[in-house]
mmCIF file of C-alpha atoms in Angstrom:
data_model
loop_
_atom_site.group_PDB
_atom_site.id
_atom_site.type_symbol
_atom_site.label_atom_id
_atom_site.label_comp_id
_atom_site.label_asym_id
_atom_site.label_seq_id
_atom_site.Cartn_x
_atom_site.Cartn_y
_atom_site.Cartn_z
ATOM 1 C CA MET A 1 7.245 18.944 1.293
ATOM 2 C CA LYS A 2 10.366 20.400 -0.256
ATOM 3 C CA ALA A 3 11.512 16.935 -1.402
ATOM 4 C CA TYR A 4 8.021 16.220 -2.775
ATOM 5 C CA ASP A 5 7.954 19.517 -4.709
ATOM 6 C CA THR A 6 11.415 18.837 -6.116
ATOM 7 C CA SER A 7 10.454 15.289 -7.141
ATOM 8 C CA LEU A 8 7.388 16.483 -9.023
ATOM 9 C CA LYS A 9 9.666 18.430 -11.373
ATOM 10 C CA HIS A 10 11.341 15.174 -12.428
ATOM 11 C CA VAL A 11 8.435 12.720 -12.666
ATOM 12 C CA GLY A 12 5.108 12.627 -14.395
ATOM 13 C CA LEU A 13 1.974 11.342 -12.726
ATOM 14 C CA SER A 14 -0.073 9.075 -14.950
ATOM 15 C CA GLY A 15 -2.174 5.952 -14.912
ATOM 16 C CA PRO A 16 -2.955 3.234 -14.552
ATOM 17 C CA THR A 17 -2.116 3.220 -10.865
ATOM 18 C CA ASN A 18 -0.602 -0.090 -9.755
ATOM 19 C CA PHE A 19 0.661 -0.422 -6.181
ATOM 20 C CA THR A 20 1.583 -4.116 -6.202
ATOM 21 C CA PRO A 21 5.126 -3.700 -7.633
ATOM 22 C CA VAL A 22 5.957 -1.016 -5.054
ATOM 23 C CA ILE A 23 4.545 -3.022 -2.143
ATOM 24 C CA GLN A 24 6.342 -6.179 -3.295
ATOM 25 C CA GLN A 25 9.646 -4.311 -3.541
ATOM 26 C CA PHE A 26 9.034 -2.891 -0.062
ATOM 27 C CA LEU A 27 8.401 -6.396 1.330
ATOM 28 C CA GLU A 28 11.605 -7.672 -0.316
ATOM 29 C CA HIS A 29 13.562 -4.864 1.334
ATOM 30 C CA VAL A 30 11.966 -5.561 4.714
ATOM 31 C CA SER A 31 12.679 -9.302 4.460
ATOM 32 C CA LYS A 32 16.412 -8.512 4.242
ATOM 33 C CA SER A 33 16.452 -6.428 7.427
ATOM 34 C CA SER A 34 16.421 -7.380 11.084
ATOM 35 C CA PRO A 35 13.060 -8.737 12.307
ATOM 36 C CA LYS A 36 13.404 -6.277 15.199
ATOM 37 C CA ASN A 37 12.992 -3.336 12.815
ATOM 38 C CA TYR A 38 9.600 -1.844 12.010
ATOM 39 C CA HIS A 39 9.099 -0.449 8.501
ATOM 40 C CA ILE A 40 6.591 2.051 7.146
ATOM 41 C CA LEU A 41 5.731 2.554 3.475
ATOM 42 C CA LEU A 42 4.075 5.840 2.530
ATOM 43 C CA ILE A 43 2.266 5.860 -0.810
ATOM 44 C CA LEU A 44 0.989 9.138 -2.243
ATOM 45 C CA THR A 45 -1.453 8.578 -5.080
ATOM 46 C CA ASP A 46 -3.453 10.776 -7.398
ATOM 47 C CA GLY A 47 -5.705 7.931 -8.484
ATOM 48 C CA GLU A 48 -7.449 4.780 -7.410
ATOM 49 C CA ALA A 49 -5.489 1.547 -7.829
ATOM 50 C CA PHE A 50 -6.332 -0.763 -10.740
ATOM 51 C CA ASP A 51 -4.694 -3.888 -9.284
ATOM 52 C CA MET A 52 -6.797 -4.326 -6.141
ATOM 53 C CA ASP A 53 -6.818 -8.156 -6.126
ATOM 54 C CA ASP A 54 -3.023 -8.262 -6.333
ATOM 55 C CA ILE A 55 -2.643 -5.494 -3.753
ATOM 56 C CA ILE A 56 -4.862 -7.370 -1.308
ATOM 57 C CA SER A 57 -2.923 -10.620 -1.818
ATOM 58 C CA THR A 58 0.368 -8.786 -1.228
ATOM 59 C CA ILE A 59 -0.977 -7.071 1.903
ATOM 60 C CA VAL A 60 -2.199 -10.405 3.291
ATOM 61 C CA VAL A 61 1.358 -11.755 2.975
ATOM 62 C CA GLY A 62 2.865 -8.558 4.413
ATOM 63 C CA SER A 63 0.541 -8.502 7.415
ATOM 64 C CA LYS A 64 2.660 -11.232 9.016
ATOM 65 C CA ILE A 65 5.719 -9.011 9.369
ATOM 66 C CA PRO A 66 6.336 -5.726 11.240
ATOM 67 C CA ILE A 67 5.162 -3.179 8.652
ATOM 68 C CA SER A 68 2.642 -0.432 8.135
ATOM 69 C CA ILE A 69 1.473 0.910 4.794
ATOM 70 C CA ILE A 70 0.028 4.409 4.743
ATOM 71 C CA ILE A 71 -1.777 5.442 1.568
ATOM 72 C CA VAL A 72 -2.686 9.089 0.996
ATOM 73 C CA GLY A 73 -5.066 10.037 -1.794
ATOM 74 C CA ILE A 74 -4.234 13.382 -3.386
ATOM 75 C CA GLY A 75 -6.668 15.351 -5.493
ATOM 76 C CA ASN A 76 -10.283 14.913 -6.486
ATOM 77 C CA SER A 77 -10.233 11.298 -7.712
ATOM 78 C CA ASN A 78 -12.793 8.833 -6.428
ATOM 79 C CA PHE A 79 -10.893 6.766 -3.843
ATOM 80 C CA GLU A 80 -13.948 4.851 -2.612
ATOM 81 C CA LYS A 81 -12.593 1.397 -3.587
ATOM 82 C CA MET A 82 -9.377 2.120 -1.672
ATOM 83 C CA GLU A 83 -11.270 2.216 1.625
ATOM 84 C CA VAL A 84 -11.430 -1.608 1.687
ATOM 85 C CA LEU A 85 -7.647 -1.730 2.225
ATOM 86 C CA ASP A 86 -8.110 0.026 5.560
ATOM 87 C CA CYS A 87 -9.880 -2.957 7.198
ATOM 88 C CA ASP A 88 -12.237 -0.645 9.078
ATOM 89 C CA LYS A 89 -15.238 -2.676 7.895
ATOM 90 C CA GLY A 90 -13.746 -6.118 8.435
ATOM 91 C CA ARG A 91 -10.616 -8.135 7.880
ATOM 92 C CA LEU A 92 -9.054 -7.985 4.457
ATOM 93 C CA ARG A 93 -9.425 -11.289 2.586
ATOM 94 C CA ASP A 94 -7.685 -12.204 -0.667
ATOM 95 C CA ARG A 95 -9.310 -14.090 -3.552
ATOM 96 C CA PHE A 96 -8.037 -17.398 -2.104
ATOM 97 C CA GLY A 97 -9.751 -16.865 1.262
ATOM 98 C CA ASN A 98 -6.593 -15.910 3.199
ATOM 99 C CA THR A 99 -7.073 -13.076 5.682
ATOM 100 C CA VAL A 100 -4.687 -10.511 7.086
ATOM 101 C CA VAL A 101 -3.022 -11.383 10.356
ATOM 102 C CA ARG A 102 -3.412 -7.767 11.471
ATOM 103 C CA ASP A 103 -4.517 -4.451 10.069
ATOM 104 C CA CYS A 104 -1.342 -2.928 8.654
ATOM 105 C CA VAL A 105 -2.813 -0.468 6.110
ATOM 106 C CA GLN A 106 -4.202 2.992 6.748
ATOM 107 C CA PHE A 107 -5.921 4.895 3.942
#
C-alpha cells in the first residue's frame, strides 16, 4: 500500500483505459523467462476497459502459458463488462472463435 500511495503522487489516472499494451508487454516478458516459472500480473483499474476485443484476443494467446492475470476494480465505476474476462459464465472466446486453454484471469 505504501508503494501504491507513493506512485499515485507521480502518475495521473485518466481514460480511456486500455489493458492490451500492458498485457502484451507482460506476455513478452514471460516469453523470455524459463517455462518453469509462473508469472502473475496485477492490474489495478479505476475504469472499465475500452479495448475488450483486443484484451480477449491477448488473453486467449496468454492462456497457453503459465500466467495469471488479476484485475482489481477500484472506485465506483461500472465494471460489469469486465466480468466476462473472469470466465465464470463460460470459456472466453475471441472474435475469431479461438477459446482460452484455461481460465487465467480473475476479476
